Amino acid sequence: MSASLSSGSCPPGSSPVRIIPLSVVGSANPASAGGCATATKGGCGSGSSAGLPQHIRDKVHDHPCYSAEAHHHFARMHVAVAPACNIQCNYCNRKYDCANESRPGVVSEKLTPEFAAKKVLAVAARIPQLSVVGVAGPGDALANPEKTFRTFDLIKAAAPDIRLCLSTNGLALPDHVERIKALGVDHVTITINMIDPEIGAQIYPWIFFDHKRYQGVEAARLLHERQMRGLEMLVAEGILVKVNSVMIPGINDRHLVEVNEAVKSRGAFLHNIMPLISDPAHGTHFGLAGQRGPTPAELKALQDACEGDMQLMRHCRQCRADAVGMLGEDRGAEFGSAAIDAIAAEIDAERMNEARSAYRSFVARERADQSAAADAAKAQVASTGETRLVAVATKGSGRINQHFGHAEEFQVYEVSAAGAKFIGHRKVSLYCRGGFEDEEAMPGIVEALAGCAAVFVAKIGHCPRKDLAAAGIEAVEDFAHEYIEASLIDWFAQSVANARTIAA
Ligand code: CLF
Ligand code: SF4
């Protein structure tokens, strides 16, 4: 059933991969970025985007954040070219990444636009899954507009098949929509945590706007007005907008349902409600004040309450402002300055383009296979009203392909007659360290998997299997290296049938 990775033509209708040597990029005129647009046409749809209009499906098809299904196959990278910020959030410490789009952690290197473009080519040469480059900090992309737009100009000229993505707090957004549109950036994230300035004043102590510092409710009102205007302007231009919201228990948790309504009514495409990361060690106001983040159950309940006719993102990994790789992994350490220089010196543009094209052809076949397998499996469970929560160890590609002991997170799915729906991920400590089993990690892993009926793995040892069984969690190895969705549904059908037999 699985297709092999081989060279071939692009998937039907996808844009041809074209990487242009950096020597040419260096001379690009920033005011008139060359290169063709990155929009794809056609291509196979994914389960999650099947009901969308074609022009939207084209935009989300290979974006790992805008499509949960695409995140199994495609990677993103952030270039940390935007150090300054124009507001203060109580969950942010300037020494750390932008918490809007990252977990707190220092950015290892701030980049110039020129070096950022070089890094993008180096990463594209090593990671054929790379489909999107974002500017997400470490400050605010639009508080540093010249660096951000110069970076996009250079990337667009050098690697026109890579999508451009931008994340902002929205304060400066209305001033830049025209430029965003002209550059072909068709994915913009705005972090919107409130529509009520009284609540906003508890999240934002100040903003800096039009050469003046504003505080309290006045600051929050101004920010809110600018965010809404920016959102409406982007939607009017046909740009896909994702709204990120940080869930802060006791401050905006209930209020985020109203935020969801407000952004949905203005045409936002996707809502990503993320948990507050709060730790005194990060030195943030909330961290030092003891403000807690939500539990996984609280987060899921809010996401469920907001999920109606608007897409909810549940696979966000709150990545660093210099993250590189598939969501949930960070290969940034492989791309320090010296490594980038070395890779750039040996890039063969033609070979790289062939490898990227071959990967896209491979993924197109895999996705078609996976979708057909899931549809076939679903037919077995059409009549049941039951659901099961299950966890999966995966390294990507939409397959159950990771050993239990190597997992640093498990993907969690809700399986029912409707299929297998990705609902989140649970981070855990490694069970296997340098070939040794870390028994002390097991209670934390069992706790993280609470509520799951089974955990699907490529392999698992006797001891952890026993510990999981004692907690009522079945370790399933039978589907090692198979497609996730179809396997879960197969197992679910069997599980429901067994339960019925026992009940009878
Ligand atoms: Fe980066 Fe953000 Fe673009 Fe994705 S991340 S700028 S939309 S390419 Fe994605 Fe990372 Fe979550 Fe952001 S998983 S933090 S949502
Ligand atoms: Fe920090 Fe980002 Fe908020 Fe600015 S917008 S204060 S960088 S979290």
Short mmCIF file of C-alpha atoms and ligand atoms in Angstrom, two decimals:
data_model
loop_
_atom_site.label_atom_id
_atom_site.label_comp_id
_atom_site.label_asym_id
_atom_site.label_seq_id
_atom_site.Cartn_x
_atom_site.Cartn_y
_atom_site.Cartn_z
CA MET A 1 0.00 0.00 0.00
CA SER A 2 2.80 2.39 0.68
CA ALA A 3 4.35 4.37 -2.11
CA SER A 4 8.10 4.65 -2.28
CA LEU A 5 10.04 7.88 -2.49
CA SER A 6 11.12 8.25 -6.06
CA SER A 7 11.67 11.13 -8.41
CA GLY A 8 8.88 12.09 -10.72
CA SER A 9 6.68 14.91 -11.78
CA CYS A 10 4.92 17.25 -9.39
CA PRO A 11 1.57 16.16 -8.00
CA PRO A 12 -1.28 17.16 -10.31
CA GLY A 13 -1.52 20.89 -10.47
CA SER A 14 1.04 21.71 -7.81
CA SER A 15 3.47 24.47 -8.64
CA PRO A 16 6.81 23.26 -9.92
CA VAL A 17 9.60 23.50 -7.40
CA ARG A 18 12.07 26.18 -8.38
CA ILE A 19 14.98 27.18 -6.21
CA ILE A 20 17.15 29.96 -7.54
CA PRO A 21 20.85 30.07 -6.65
CA LEU A 22 21.65 32.46 -3.85
CA SER A 23 24.12 34.38 -5.95
CA VAL A 24 21.17 35.57 -8.00
CA VAL A 25 19.11 36.31 -4.89
CA GLY A 26 21.76 38.55 -3.48
CA SER A 27 21.17 40.98 -6.30
CA ALA A 28 17.39 40.96 -5.98
CA ASN A 29 15.76 44.33 -5.78
CA PRO A 30 13.82 44.35 -2.54
CA ALA A 31 11.19 46.62 -3.96
CA SER A 32 10.42 44.33 -6.84
CA ALA A 33 10.76 40.75 -5.76
CA GLY A 34 10.84 38.43 -8.71
CA GLY A 35 9.75 34.85 -8.91
CA CYS A 36 6.38 33.32 -9.58
CA ALA A 37 3.62 33.19 -7.03
CA THR A 38 3.53 30.22 -4.71
CA ALA A 39 -0.13 29.37 -5.12
CA THR A 40 -0.85 25.76 -6.02
CA LYS A 41 -3.68 24.68 -8.23
CA GLY A 42 -5.59 21.47 -7.82
CA GLY A 43 -3.90 18.71 -5.91
CA CYS A 44 -5.63 16.08 -3.86
CA GLY A 45 -7.78 17.20 -1.01
CA SER A 46 -7.27 16.06 2.55
CA GLY A 47 -9.92 14.64 4.80
CA SER A 48 -9.97 17.76 6.95
CA SER A 49 -10.19 20.21 4.06
CA ALA A 50 -12.52 18.20 1.87
CA GLY A 51 -15.51 20.51 2.44
CA LEU A 52 -13.64 23.71 1.62
CA PRO A 53 -13.84 25.68 -1.61
CA GLN A 54 -11.06 24.72 -4.02
CA HIS A 55 -9.17 28.03 -3.80
CA ILE A 56 -8.97 27.67 0.00
CA ARG A 57 -7.97 24.01 -0.24
CA ASP A 58 -5.16 25.06 -2.54
CA LYS A 59 -3.86 27.47 0.07
CA VAL A 60 -3.97 25.08 3.03
CA HIS A 61 -3.04 21.90 1.18
CA ASP A 62 0.65 21.89 2.15
CA HIS A 63 0.66 24.28 5.11
CA PRO A 64 1.43 22.29 8.27
CA CYS A 65 -0.37 24.75 10.56
CA TYR A 66 -3.47 25.45 8.48
CA SER A 67 -4.13 21.75 7.77
CA ALA A 68 -3.87 19.10 10.49
CA GLU A 69 -3.47 16.48 7.80
CA ALA A 70 -0.64 18.40 6.10
CA HIS A 71 1.30 18.55 9.35
CA HIS A 72 2.12 14.86 9.00
CA HIS A 73 3.96 15.57 5.74
CA PHE A 74 5.25 19.13 5.62
CA ALA A 75 7.65 21.21 7.68
CA ARG A 76 7.88 24.88 8.57
CA MET A 77 10.71 27.09 9.59
CA HIS A 78 10.82 30.46 11.30
CA VAL A 79 13.46 33.04 10.60
CA ALA A 80 14.16 35.23 13.63
CA VAL A 81 14.55 38.59 11.90
CA ALA A 82 12.12 40.65 14.01
CA PRO A 83 13.59 41.46 17.45
CA ALA A 84 11.51 44.50 18.50
CA CYS A 85 7.97 44.59 19.83
CA ASN A 86 5.41 47.38 20.11
CA ILE A 87 3.33 46.00 22.98
CA GLN A 88 3.88 44.20 26.27
CA CYS A 89 2.02 40.97 27.00
CA ASN A 90 1.97 39.72 30.57
CA TYR A 91 2.95 36.24 29.36
CA CYS A 92 6.10 37.45 27.62
CA ASN A 93 9.60 38.22 28.75
CA ARG A 94 11.57 40.03 26.04
CA LYS A 95 14.57 37.79 26.68
CA TYR A 96 12.51 34.89 25.40
CA ASP A 97 10.73 33.93 22.18
CA CYS A 98 7.41 35.50 21.32
CA ALA A 99 4.97 33.40 23.34
CA ASN A 100 2.34 34.03 20.66
CA GLU A 101 4.09 31.66 18.32
CA SER A 102 6.61 29.86 20.46
CA ARG A 103 7.31 28.28 23.73
CA PRO A 104 9.57 30.39 25.87
CA GLY A 105 13.24 29.80 25.14
CA VAL A 106 15.92 32.09 23.92
CA VAL A 107 16.32 32.55 20.20
CA SER A 108 19.76 31.21 19.52
CA GLU A 109 20.53 33.70 16.75
CA LYS A 110 18.89 36.82 15.38
CA LEU A 111 19.29 36.95 11.62
CA THR A 112 19.69 39.62 8.99
CA PRO A 113 17.27 39.30 6.07
CA GLU A 114 20.14 38.27 3.79
CA PHE A 115 21.34 35.53 6.14
CA ALA A 116 17.75 34.43 6.74
CA ALA A 117 17.30 33.85 2.99
CA LYS A 118 20.54 31.89 2.93
CA LYS A 119 19.34 29.79 5.86
CA VAL A 120 16.05 29.06 4.08
CA LEU A 121 17.91 27.65 1.08
CA ALA A 122 20.18 25.60 3.32
CA VAL A 123 17.18 24.14 5.16
CA ALA A 124 15.33 23.48 1.88
CA ALA A 125 18.40 21.59 0.67
CA ARG A 126 18.41 19.34 3.74
CA ILE A 127 14.68 19.08 4.53
CA PRO A 128 12.60 18.47 1.37
CA GLN A 129 9.45 18.59 3.53
CA LEU A 130 9.92 22.35 3.99
CA SER A 131 6.85 24.12 2.57
CA VAL A 132 6.45 27.28 4.66
CA VAL A 133 8.69 30.00 6.05
CA GLY A 134 7.28 32.25 8.73
CA VAL A 135 8.37 35.39 10.51
CA ALA A 136 7.10 34.97 14.07
CA GLY A 137 9.42 37.01 16.19
CA PRO A 138 11.21 36.89 18.51
CA GLY A 139 9.39 40.26 18.78
CA ASP A 140 6.57 41.24 16.43
CA ALA A 141 6.94 40.81 12.66
CA LEU A 142 5.24 44.14 11.92
CA ALA A 143 7.07 46.11 14.59
CA ASN A 144 10.06 45.40 12.32
CA PRO A 145 8.43 45.87 8.93
CA GLU A 146 11.50 46.61 6.83
CA LYS A 147 13.40 43.54 8.08
CA THR A 148 10.34 41.33 7.71
CA PHE A 149 9.45 42.47 4.21
CA ARG A 150 13.04 42.48 2.97
CA THR A 151 13.30 38.88 4.20
CA PHE A 152 10.14 37.90 2.35
CA ASP A 153 11.35 39.65 -0.80
CA LEU A 154 14.57 37.65 -0.77
CA ILE A 155 12.91 34.32 0.00
CA LYS A 156 10.28 34.87 -2.65
CA ALA A 157 12.97 35.53 -5.22
CA ALA A 158 15.13 32.58 -4.13
CA ALA A 159 12.54 29.90 -3.43
CA PRO A 160 9.22 30.76 -5.05
CA ASP A 161 7.66 27.38 -4.20
CA ILE A 162 7.88 28.12 -0.47
CA ARG A 163 4.87 29.75 1.13
CA LEU A 164 5.31 32.87 3.20
CA CYS A 165 3.66 33.20 6.57
CA LEU A 166 3.54 36.00 9.10
CA SER A 167 2.51 36.27 12.71
CA THR A 168 1.66 39.54 14.47
CA ASN A 169 -0.05 41.01 17.50
CA GLY A 170 -2.02 43.13 15.02
CA LEU A 171 -1.24 46.61 16.33
CA ALA A 172 0.61 47.71 13.19
CA LEU A 173 -1.31 45.43 10.84
CA PRO A 174 -3.68 47.95 9.16
CA ASP A 175 -0.64 49.93 7.97
CA HIS A 176 0.88 46.95 6.14
CA VAL A 177 -1.94 44.97 4.53
CA GLU A 178 -1.17 46.38 1.08
CA ARG A 179 2.49 45.30 1.27
CA ILE A 180 1.53 41.88 2.63
CA LYS A 181 -0.82 41.40 -0.31
CA ALA A 182 1.75 42.64 -2.84
CA LEU A 183 4.34 40.17 -1.53
CA GLY A 184 1.97 37.23 -1.93
CA VAL A 185 1.89 36.41 1.78
CA ASP A 186 -1.39 34.54 1.92
CA HIS A 187 -1.28 33.27 5.52
CA VAL A 188 -1.32 35.73 8.42
CA THR A 189 -1.75 34.93 12.09
CA ILE A 190 -3.07 37.57 14.50
CA THR A 191 -2.90 36.90 18.22
CA ILE A 192 -6.22 38.08 19.65
CA ASN A 193 -6.79 37.41 23.34
CA MET A 194 -9.75 39.70 24.00
CA ILE A 195 -12.43 41.89 22.49
CA ASP A 196 -13.27 43.50 25.85
CA PRO A 197 -10.67 46.16 26.77
CA GLU A 198 -11.36 45.62 30.49
CA ILE A 199 -10.11 42.05 30.05
CA GLY A 200 -7.38 43.27 27.74
CA ALA A 201 -6.02 45.54 30.47
CA GLN A 202 -5.31 42.42 32.55
CA ILE A 203 -3.21 40.97 29.71
CA TYR A 204 -1.47 44.03 28.22
CA PRO A 205 0.08 46.61 30.57
CA TRP A 206 1.04 48.92 27.68
CA ILE A 207 1.29 49.41 23.95
CA PHE A 208 3.42 51.81 21.92
CA PHE A 209 1.53 53.37 19.03
CA ASP A 210 2.09 56.43 16.85
CA HIS A 211 5.09 57.60 18.93
CA LYS A 212 3.14 57.38 22.17
CA ARG A 213 2.85 54.89 25.02
CA TYR A 214 -0.72 53.93 26.09
CA GLN A 215 -1.62 51.99 29.22
CA GLY A 216 -4.47 50.01 30.74
CA VAL A 217 -7.93 49.99 29.20
CA GLU A 218 -7.07 52.72 26.71
CA ALA A 219 -4.16 50.64 25.39
CA ALA A 220 -6.29 47.50 25.16
CA ARG A 221 -9.09 49.36 23.35
CA LEU A 222 -6.69 50.73 20.77
CA LEU A 223 -5.11 47.31 20.26
CA HIS A 224 -8.54 45.68 19.88
CA GLU A 225 -9.67 48.24 17.29
CA ARG A 226 -6.48 47.82 15.26
CA GLN A 227 -6.70 44.01 15.43
CA MET A 228 -10.29 43.98 14.16
CA ARG A 229 -9.54 46.45 11.40
CA GLY A 230 -6.47 44.48 10.32
CA LEU A 231 -8.46 41.24 10.29
CA GLU A 232 -11.22 42.76 8.16
CA MET A 233 -8.70 44.25 5.72
CA LEU A 234 -6.87 40.94 5.27
CA VAL A 235 -10.12 39.03 4.72
CA ALA A 236 -11.21 41.62 2.15
CA GLU A 237 -7.95 40.92 0.29
CA GLY A 238 -8.55 37.16 0.29
CA ILE A 239 -5.69 36.45 2.70
CA LEU A 240 -6.25 33.49 5.01
CA VAL A 241 -6.22 34.61 8.63
CA LYS A 242 -5.56 32.36 11.57
CA VAL A 243 -6.31 33.80 14.99
CA ASN A 244 -4.18 32.62 17.89
CA SER A 245 -5.57 33.08 21.39
CA VAL A 246 -3.74 32.34 24.61
CA MET A 247 -6.10 30.75 27.15
CA ILE A 248 -5.51 32.32 30.56
CA PRO A 249 -7.69 30.70 33.27
CA GLY A 250 -9.67 33.20 35.30
CA ILE A 251 -8.88 36.05 32.91
CA ASN A 252 -10.02 35.31 29.36
CA ASP A 253 -10.97 31.62 29.35
CA ARG A 254 -14.75 32.14 29.21
CA HIS A 255 -14.33 35.30 27.17
CA LEU A 256 -12.57 33.41 24.34
CA VAL A 257 -15.96 32.06 23.23
CA GLU A 258 -16.93 35.68 22.47
CA VAL A 259 -13.58 36.25 20.79
CA ASN A 260 -14.26 33.20 18.65
CA GLU A 261 -17.64 34.61 17.59
CA ALA A 262 -16.12 38.01 16.81
CA VAL A 263 -13.30 36.70 14.63
CA LYS A 264 -15.52 34.14 12.93
CA SER A 265 -18.05 36.83 11.99
CA ARG A 266 -15.22 38.87 10.46
CA GLY A 267 -14.07 35.99 8.26
CA ALA A 268 -11.09 34.48 10.12
CA PHE A 269 -10.37 31.04 8.68
CA LEU A 270 -8.94 29.21 11.67
CA HIS A 271 -8.88 29.67 15.44
CA ASN A 272 -5.95 28.31 17.42
CA ILE A 273 -6.59 28.41 21.17
CA MET A 274 -3.31 27.72 22.95
CA PRO A 275 -2.62 27.11 26.64
CA LEU A 276 -0.80 29.80 28.60
CA ILE A 277 2.74 28.64 29.32
CA SER A 278 3.51 30.05 32.73
CA ASP A 279 6.66 29.33 34.68
CA PRO A 280 8.34 31.65 37.21
CA ALA A 281 11.69 30.68 35.63
CA HIS A 282 10.73 32.50 32.44
CA GLY A 283 10.46 35.78 34.34
CA THR A 284 7.10 36.78 32.86
CA HIS A 285 4.56 38.81 34.83
CA PHE A 286 2.11 35.90 34.84
CA GLY A 287 4.84 33.41 35.71
CA LEU A 288 6.03 35.44 38.67
CA ALA A 289 2.46 36.16 39.80
CA GLY A 290 1.63 32.45 39.95
CA GLN A 291 -0.96 32.62 37.17
CA ARG A 292 -1.60 29.03 36.11
CA GLY A 293 -2.13 27.68 32.61
CA PRO A 294 -5.14 25.52 31.69
CA THR A 295 -5.23 21.75 32.06
CA PRO A 296 -5.52 19.67 28.84
CA ALA A 297 -9.15 18.94 29.77
CA GLU A 298 -9.95 22.65 30.22
CA LEU A 299 -8.32 23.47 26.90
CA LYS A 300 -10.22 20.73 25.07
CA ALA A 301 -13.54 21.83 26.63
CA LEU A 302 -13.00 25.39 25.40
CA GLN A 303 -11.93 24.20 21.95
CA ASP A 304 -15.00 21.98 21.76
CA ALA A 305 -17.22 24.91 22.81
CA CYS A 306 -15.77 27.06 20.03
CA GLU A 307 -15.86 24.42 17.32
CA GLY A 308 -18.89 24.94 15.14
CA ASP A 309 -18.73 26.08 11.58
CA MET A 310 -15.22 27.46 12.12
CA GLN A 311 -12.08 25.36 11.90
CA LEU A 312 -10.24 24.90 15.20
CA MET A 313 -6.52 24.21 15.19
CA ARG A 314 -5.58 21.54 17.72
CA HIS A 315 -2.13 20.51 16.52
CA CYS A 316 -0.17 23.68 17.40
CA ARG A 317 3.16 23.01 19.10
CA GLN A 318 3.78 26.60 20.27
CA CYS A 319 7.06 26.59 18.45
CA ARG A 320 10.09 28.77 18.89
CA ALA A 321 10.60 31.90 16.80
CA ASP A 322 13.54 30.11 15.16
CA ALA A 323 11.99 26.62 14.91
CA VAL A 324 12.98 24.37 12.00
CA GLY A 325 11.40 21.08 10.94
CA MET A 326 8.15 19.19 11.27
CA LEU A 327 5.77 20.50 13.95
CA GLY A 328 6.78 18.95 17.25
CA GLU A 329 10.42 18.57 16.29
CA ASP A 330 13.07 21.25 16.26
CA ARG A 331 16.08 20.78 14.04
CA GLY A 332 17.30 24.33 14.55
CA ALA A 333 20.54 23.14 16.15
CA GLU A 334 21.56 21.59 12.81
CA PHE A 335 21.50 25.01 11.17
CA GLY A 336 23.90 27.28 13.01
CA SER A 337 25.82 29.92 11.05
CA ALA A 338 28.78 27.69 10.21
CA ALA A 339 26.54 24.85 9.01
CA ILE A 340 24.48 27.22 6.86
CA ASP A 341 27.62 28.60 5.21
CA ALA A 342 28.88 25.08 4.55
CA ILE A 343 25.57 23.86 3.10
CA ALA A 344 25.11 27.02 1.00
CA ALA A 345 28.57 26.54 -0.52
CA GLU A 346 27.65 23.14 -1.89
CA ILE A 347 24.02 23.63 -2.89
CA ASP A 348 23.22 22.20 -6.28
CA ALA A 349 19.96 23.96 -7.17
CA GLU A 350 18.97 21.40 -9.79
CA ARG A 351 19.45 18.42 -7.48
CA MET A 352 17.63 20.17 -4.68
CA ASN A 353 14.67 20.96 -6.93
CA GLU A 354 14.52 17.34 -8.05
CA ALA A 355 14.53 16.10 -4.46
CA ARG A 356 11.77 18.53 -3.45
CA SER A 357 9.67 17.58 -6.48
CA ALA A 358 10.18 13.89 -5.77
CA TYR A 359 9.08 14.38 -2.17
CA ARG A 360 5.92 16.20 -3.21
CA SER A 361 5.05 13.44 -5.68
CA PHE A 362 5.61 10.85 -2.96
CA VAL A 363 3.39 12.75 -0.51
CA ALA A 364 0.63 13.16 -3.09
CA ARG A 365 0.52 9.38 -3.52
CA GLU A 366 0.72 8.72 0.22
CA ARG A 367 -2.12 11.13 0.95
CA ALA A 368 -4.36 9.56 -1.68
CA ASP A 369 -3.59 6.07 -0.28
CA GLN A 370 -4.17 7.14 3.32
CA SER A 371 -7.46 8.81 2.51
CA ALA A 372 -8.73 5.77 0.58
CA ALA A 373 -7.65 3.43 3.41
CA ALA A 374 -9.43 5.58 6.02
CA ASP A 375 -12.63 5.66 3.94
CA ALA A 376 -12.57 1.89 3.56
CA ALA A 377 -12.02 1.42 7.30
CA LYS A 378 -14.84 3.83 8.19
CA ALA A 379 -17.38 1.64 6.43
CA GLN A 380 -16.88 -0.97 9.20
CA VAL A 381 -18.03 1.31 12.01
CA ALA A 382 -20.81 3.31 10.38
CA SER A 383 -23.45 2.18 12.86
CA THR A 384 -21.86 2.75 16.27
CA GLY A 385 -22.39 5.74 18.53
CA GLU A 386 -19.35 4.95 20.69
CA THR A 387 -16.07 6.87 20.84
CA ARG A 388 -12.56 6.02 22.06
CA LEU A 389 -9.63 8.28 22.84
CA VAL A 390 -6.32 6.79 21.69
CA ALA A 391 -2.69 7.92 21.59
CA VAL A 392 -0.18 7.38 18.78
CA ALA A 393 3.61 7.41 18.67
CA THR A 394 4.67 8.84 15.31
CA LYS A 395 7.68 10.46 13.70
CA GLY A 396 5.48 11.90 10.92
CA SER A 397 4.29 10.82 7.45
CA GLY A 398 0.90 9.90 8.91
CA ARG A 399 2.19 6.51 10.11
CA ILE A 400 2.56 4.68 13.42
CA ASN A 401 6.32 4.58 13.18
CA GLN A 402 7.86 5.39 16.56
CA HIS A 403 8.92 3.16 19.43
CA PHE A 404 7.19 3.83 22.73
CA GLY A 405 10.48 4.61 24.45
CA HIS A 406 11.50 7.18 21.82
CA ALA A 407 8.34 9.29 21.99
CA GLU A 408 8.58 12.76 23.46
CA GLU A 409 4.93 13.35 22.66
CA PHE A 410 1.91 11.26 21.72
CA GLN A 411 -0.69 12.43 19.23
CA VAL A 412 -4.21 11.95 20.58
CA TYR A 413 -7.17 11.01 18.38
CA GLU A 414 -10.86 10.63 19.08
CA VAL A 415 -12.14 7.64 17.13
CA SER A 416 -15.81 7.21 16.30
CA ALA A 417 -18.07 6.27 13.40
CA ALA A 418 -17.09 9.62 11.88
CA GLY A 419 -13.45 8.51 11.68
CA ALA A 420 -10.26 9.32 13.58
CA LYS A 421 -10.07 12.98 14.55
CA PHE A 422 -6.83 14.53 15.74
CA ILE A 423 -7.57 16.39 18.95
CA GLY A 424 -4.18 17.26 20.43
CA HIS A 425 -0.85 16.03 21.65
CA ARG A 426 0.51 15.11 25.08
CA LYS A 427 4.15 15.75 25.89
CA VAL A 428 6.03 13.13 27.95
CA SER A 429 9.52 12.43 29.24
CA LEU A 430 11.53 9.95 27.21
CA TYR A 431 11.17 6.40 28.52
CA CYS A 432 14.25 5.13 26.74
CA ARG A 433 17.47 7.03 27.40
CA GLY A 434 20.63 5.87 25.71
CA GLY A 435 19.41 2.29 25.57
CA PHE A 436 18.22 2.19 29.20
CA GLU A 437 14.65 2.16 30.40
CA ASP A 438 13.82 5.05 32.70
CA GLU A 439 11.25 3.52 35.04
CA GLU A 440 10.85 6.85 36.81
CA ALA A 441 9.37 8.36 33.65
CA MET A 442 6.53 5.86 33.59
CA PRO A 443 4.12 7.45 36.14
CA GLY A 444 4.28 10.75 34.22
CA ILE A 445 3.66 9.00 30.91
CA VAL A 446 0.68 7.11 32.33
CA GLU A 447 -0.69 10.38 33.72
CA ALA A 448 -0.23 12.12 30.35
CA LEU A 449 -2.16 9.32 28.63
CA ALA A 450 -5.09 9.57 31.05
CA GLY A 451 -8.40 8.97 29.32
CA CYS A 452 -6.83 7.02 26.43
CA ALA A 453 -8.05 3.47 25.85
CA ALA A 454 -4.96 2.50 23.86
CA VAL A 455 -1.55 3.67 22.75
CA PHE A 456 -0.37 2.74 19.24
CA VAL A 457 3.35 2.23 18.84
CA ALA A 458 5.85 0.69 16.42
CA LYS A 459 7.33 -1.29 19.32
CA ILE A 460 7.09 -1.48 23.12
CA GLY A 461 8.86 -3.49 25.81
CA HIS A 462 7.31 -5.88 28.32
CA CYS A 463 7.63 -3.59 31.39
CA PRO A 464 5.96 -0.46 30.01
CA ARG A 465 3.25 -2.61 28.40
CA LYS A 466 2.48 -4.07 31.85
CA ASP A 467 2.42 -0.62 33.50
CA LEU A 468 0.06 0.68 30.83
CA ALA A 469 -2.22 -2.34 31.17
CA ALA A 470 -2.39 -1.75 34.94
CA ALA A 471 -3.67 1.74 34.15
CA GLY A 472 -6.27 0.37 31.72
CA ILE A 473 -4.39 1.41 28.58
CA GLU A 474 -3.83 -1.19 25.87
CA ALA A 475 -0.47 -1.06 24.08
CA VAL A 476 -1.07 -1.82 20.39
CA GLU A 477 1.83 -2.94 18.18
CA ASP A 478 -0.20 -4.72 15.50
CA PHE A 479 -0.30 -1.70 13.21
CA ALA A 480 3.40 -0.82 13.30
CA HIS A 481 4.36 1.37 10.31
CA GLU A 482 0.80 1.43 8.98
CA TYR A 483 -1.31 4.54 8.28
CA ILE A 484 -2.62 6.15 11.46
CA GLU A 485 -6.23 6.88 10.56
CA ALA A 486 -7.08 3.57 8.92
CA SER A 487 -5.33 1.62 11.70
CA LEU A 488 -7.19 3.41 14.48
CA ILE A 489 -10.52 2.82 12.80
CA ASP A 490 -9.70 -0.87 12.19
CA TRP A 491 -8.77 -1.29 15.85
CA PHE A 492 -11.86 0.67 16.94
CA ALA A 493 -14.17 -1.58 14.90
CA GLN A 494 -12.62 -4.61 16.55
CA SER A 495 -12.78 -3.03 20.00
CA VAL A 496 -16.48 -2.16 19.62
CA ALA A 497 -17.23 -5.67 18.33
CA ASN A 498 -15.36 -7.24 21.28
CA ALA A 499 -17.24 -5.05 23.77
CA ARG A 500 -20.55 -6.13 22.23
CA THR A 501 -19.58 -9.79 22.41
CA ILE A 502 -18.66 -9.45 26.08
CA ALA A 503 -21.91 -7.57 26.83
CA ALA A 504 -23.92 -10.30 25.09
FE1 CLF B 1 4.99 29.65 11.71
FE2 CLF B 1 2.71 30.37 12.68
FE3 CLF B 1 3.08 30.43 10.09
FE4 CLF B 1 2.87 28.12 11.32
S1 CLF B 1 3.80 28.29 13.40
S2 CLF B 1 4.12 31.67 11.55
S3 CLF B 1 1.27 29.66 11.14
S4 CLF B 1 4.43 28.67 9.85
FE5 CLF B 1 2.04 26.71 13.69
FE6 CLF B 1 4.02 26.86 15.40
FE7 CLF B 1 1.53 26.78 16.27
FE8 CLF B 1 2.42 28.89 15.06
S5 CLF B 1 2.58 25.18 15.18
S6 CLF B 1 3.16 28.11 16.95
S7 CLF B 1 0.47 27.87 14.68
FE1 SF4 B 2 6.10 39.25 23.56
FE2 SF4 B 2 5.01 38.68 21.23
FE3 SF4 B 2 3.53 39.88 23.16
FE4 SF4 B 2 5.44 41.23 21.87
S1 SF4 B 2 3.54 40.36 20.97
S2 SF4 B 2 5.10 41.18 24.08
S3 SF4 B 2 7.04 39.66 21.58
S4 SF4 B 2 4.38 37.80 23.22
#
